[in-house]
């Protein structure tokens, strides 16, 4: 197994384990690797410094002036991306539990609720960017949420 620092075209850094260098090259070429921050498949290997492990196993860390071991930038960004993914997953779970899914009829249902044609309720669904803009122009509050796919356990 080999750990690579990767970077997406939006300059998000993250780490990924691969079986070997050939597996890394093949998966990147096939666009099978996604950035955990933004989801893009435009990912490449980042410039990497050699990871030298001391007797204590401090690979991937640098010393600060006090001798403390600091996590790499990629490790910190990977941790932050994980926190964001967990927060978005929790938000998705709450929305699916507490809101009515109206699918592609979202704009139509939002208008009916706004204009009092139906009883007020919390809804979620799909709409185009153009329809979302039209809703906002009508004074109908909507929010676009990154809808991450559910992860298999």
CSV table of C-alpha atoms in Angstrom, one decimal, residues 2-143:
chain,number,residue,atom,x,y,z
A,2,UNK,CA,1.1,3.5,-0.8
A,3,UNK,CA,-0.2,6.9,0.5
A,4,UNK,CA,-0.4,9.7,-2.0
A,5,UNK,CA,-1.1,13.4,-1.5
A,6,UNK,CA,-3.7,14.4,-4.2
A,7,UNK,CA,-5.0,17.8,-5.2
A,8,UNK,CA,-8.1,18.7,-7.2
A,9,UNK,CA,-8.4,21.5,-9.7
A,10,UNK,CA,-9.8,23.8,-7.0
A,11,UNK,CA,-6.6,23.2,-5.0
A,12,UNK,CA,-8.2,21.0,-2.2
A,13,UNK,CA,-5.5,18.7,-0.9
A,14,UNK,CA,-6.2,15.2,0.5
A,15,UNK,CA,-4.6,11.8,1.0
A,16,UNK,CA,-5.5,8.5,-0.5
A,17,UNK,CA,-4.1,5.0,-0.1
A,18,UNK,CA,-3.6,2.9,-3.2
A,19,UNK,CA,-2.4,-0.7,-3.7
A,20,UNK,CA,0.6,0.5,-5.7
A,21,UNK,CA,1.7,3.3,-8.0
A,22,UNK,CA,0.1,1.6,-11.0
A,23,UNK,CA,-3.3,1.5,-9.2
A,24,UNK,CA,-3.0,5.2,-8.5
A,25,UNK,CA,-2.2,6.1,-12.1
A,26,UNK,CA,-5.0,3.9,-13.4
A,27,UNK,CA,-7.7,5.2,-11.0
A,28,UNK,CA,-6.7,8.9,-11.7
A,29,UNK,CA,-6.7,8.3,-15.4
A,30,UNK,CA,-10.2,6.7,-15.2
A,31,UNK,CA,-11.5,9.6,-13.1
A,32,UNK,CA,-12.4,7.1,-10.3
A,33,UNK,CA,-11.1,9.4,-7.5
A,34,UNK,CA,-13.2,12.3,-6.2
A,35,UNK,CA,-12.2,15.2,-4.0
A,36,UNK,CA,-13.8,14.7,-0.6
A,37,UNK,CA,-14.3,18.5,-0.3
A,38,UNK,CA,-16.0,19.4,-3.6
A,39,UNK,CA,-16.6,16.1,-5.3
A,40,UNK,CA,-14.8,16.9,-8.5
A,41,UNK,CA,-13.1,14.1,-10.4
A,42,UNK,CA,-10.4,16.5,-11.8
A,43,UNK,CA,-7.7,15.1,-9.4
A,44,UNK,CA,-4.0,14.7,-9.8
A,45,UNK,CA,-1.0,13.8,-7.6
A,46,UNK,CA,0.3,16.7,-5.5
A,47,UNK,CA,4.0,17.4,-5.2
A,48,UNK,CA,5.2,15.3,-2.3
A,49,UNK,CA,8.2,15.4,0.0
A,50,UNK,CA,9.5,12.0,1.0
A,51,UNK,CA,8.0,10.7,4.2
A,52,UNK,CA,10.8,9.6,6.5
A,53,UNK,CA,9.7,7.5,9.5
A,54,UNK,CA,11.8,7.9,12.6
A,55,UNK,CA,12.0,5.2,15.3
A,56,UNK,CA,8.9,6.7,16.9
A,57,UNK,CA,6.9,6.4,13.6
A,58,UNK,CA,6.4,10.1,13.0
A,59,UNK,CA,5.8,9.9,9.2
A,60,UNK,CA,3.8,12.7,7.6
A,61,UNK,CA,4.5,15.2,10.4
A,62,UNK,CA,6.8,18.1,10.7
A,63,UNK,CA,8.4,19.6,13.8
A,64,UNK,CA,7.5,23.1,14.9
A,65,UNK,CA,10.1,25.2,16.8
A,66,UNK,CA,9.1,23.7,20.2
A,67,UNK,CA,9.7,20.1,18.9
A,68,UNK,CA,6.0,19.4,18.7
A,69,UNK,CA,4.8,17.2,15.9
A,70,UNK,CA,2.4,18.9,13.5
A,71,UNK,CA,-0.1,17.3,11.1
A,72,UNK,CA,0.6,17.8,7.4
A,73,UNK,CA,-1.6,20.3,5.5
A,74,UNK,CA,-3.2,17.4,3.6
A,75,UNK,CA,-4.0,15.6,6.9
A,76,UNK,CA,-5.7,18.7,8.3
A,77,UNK,CA,-7.7,19.3,5.1
A,78,UNK,CA,-8.7,15.7,5.0
A,79,UNK,CA,-9.9,15.9,8.6
A,80,UNK,CA,-11.8,19.1,7.8
A,81,UNK,CA,-13.4,17.6,4.7
A,82,UNK,CA,-14.5,14.6,6.8
A,83,UNK,CA,-16.1,16.9,9.4
A,84,UNK,CA,-18.0,18.7,6.6
A,85,UNK,CA,-19.1,15.4,5.0
A,86,UNK,CA,-20.4,14.2,8.4
A,87,UNK,CA,-22.3,17.5,8.9
A,88,UNK,CA,-23.8,17.3,5.4
A,89,UNK,CA,-24.8,13.7,6.1
A,90,UNK,CA,-26.5,14.7,9.3
A,91,UNK,CA,-28.3,17.5,7.6
A,92,UNK,CA,-29.5,15.2,4.8
A,93,UNK,CA,-30.8,12.7,7.4
A,94,UNK,CA,-32.7,15.4,9.3
A,95,UNK,CA,-34.2,16.8,6.1
A,96,UNK,CA,-35.3,13.3,4.9
A,97,UNK,CA,-36.8,12.6,8.3
A,98,UNK,CA,-38.6,15.9,8.9
A,99,UNK,CA,-39.5,17.3,5.4
A,100,UNK,CA,-41.8,16.0,2.6
A,101,UNK,CA,-40.0,15.0,-0.6
A,102,UNK,CA,-41.8,16.5,-3.5
A,103,UNK,CA,-39.2,15.6,-6.2
A,104,UNK,CA,-39.1,17.6,-9.4
A,105,UNK,CA,-42.3,19.4,-8.5
A,106,UNK,CA,-40.4,21.4,-5.9
A,107,UNK,CA,-40.9,24.9,-7.5
A,108,UNK,CA,-44.6,24.3,-8.0
A,109,UNK,CA,-45.1,23.1,-4.5
A,110,UNK,CA,-43.1,25.9,-3.0
A,111,UNK,CA,-45.3,28.4,-4.9
A,112,UNK,CA,-48.5,26.7,-3.6
A,113,UNK,CA,-47.2,27.0,-0.1
A,114,UNK,CA,-46.0,30.6,-0.4
A,115,UNK,CA,-49.3,31.8,-2.0
A,116,UNK,CA,-51.5,29.9,0.6
A,117,UNK,CA,-53.0,27.4,-1.9
A,118,UNK,CA,-52.0,24.5,0.4
A,119,UNK,CA,-51.2,24.2,4.0
A,120,UNK,CA,-47.6,25.2,5.1
A,121,UNK,CA,-45.2,22.3,5.4
A,122,UNK,CA,-41.4,21.8,5.1
A,123,UNK,CA,-40.5,20.4,1.7
A,124,UNK,CA,-37.4,19.4,-0.3
A,125,UNK,CA,-36.9,18.3,-3.9
A,126,UNK,CA,-35.2,19.1,-7.1
A,127,UNK,CA,-35.3,22.2,-9.2
A,128,UNK,CA,-33.2,23.9,-11.8
A,129,UNK,CA,-30.9,26.9,-11.1
A,130,UNK,CA,-33.2,29.0,-13.2
A,131,UNK,CA,-36.4,28.0,-11.3
A,132,UNK,CA,-34.6,28.6,-8.0
A,133,UNK,CA,-33.7,32.1,-9.2
A,134,UNK,CA,-37.4,32.7,-10.2
A,135,UNK,CA,-38.5,31.6,-6.8
A,136,UNK,CA,-36.1,34.0,-5.1
A,137,UNK,CA,-37.4,36.8,-7.3
A,138,UNK,CA,-40.9,36.0,-6.2
A,139,UNK,CA,-39.8,36.3,-2.6
A,140,UNK,CA,-39.9,32.6,-1.9
A,141,UNK,CA,-37.0,31.5,0.3
A,142,UNK,CA,-35.2,28.4,-1.0
A,143,UNK,CA,-31.8,27.0,-0.2
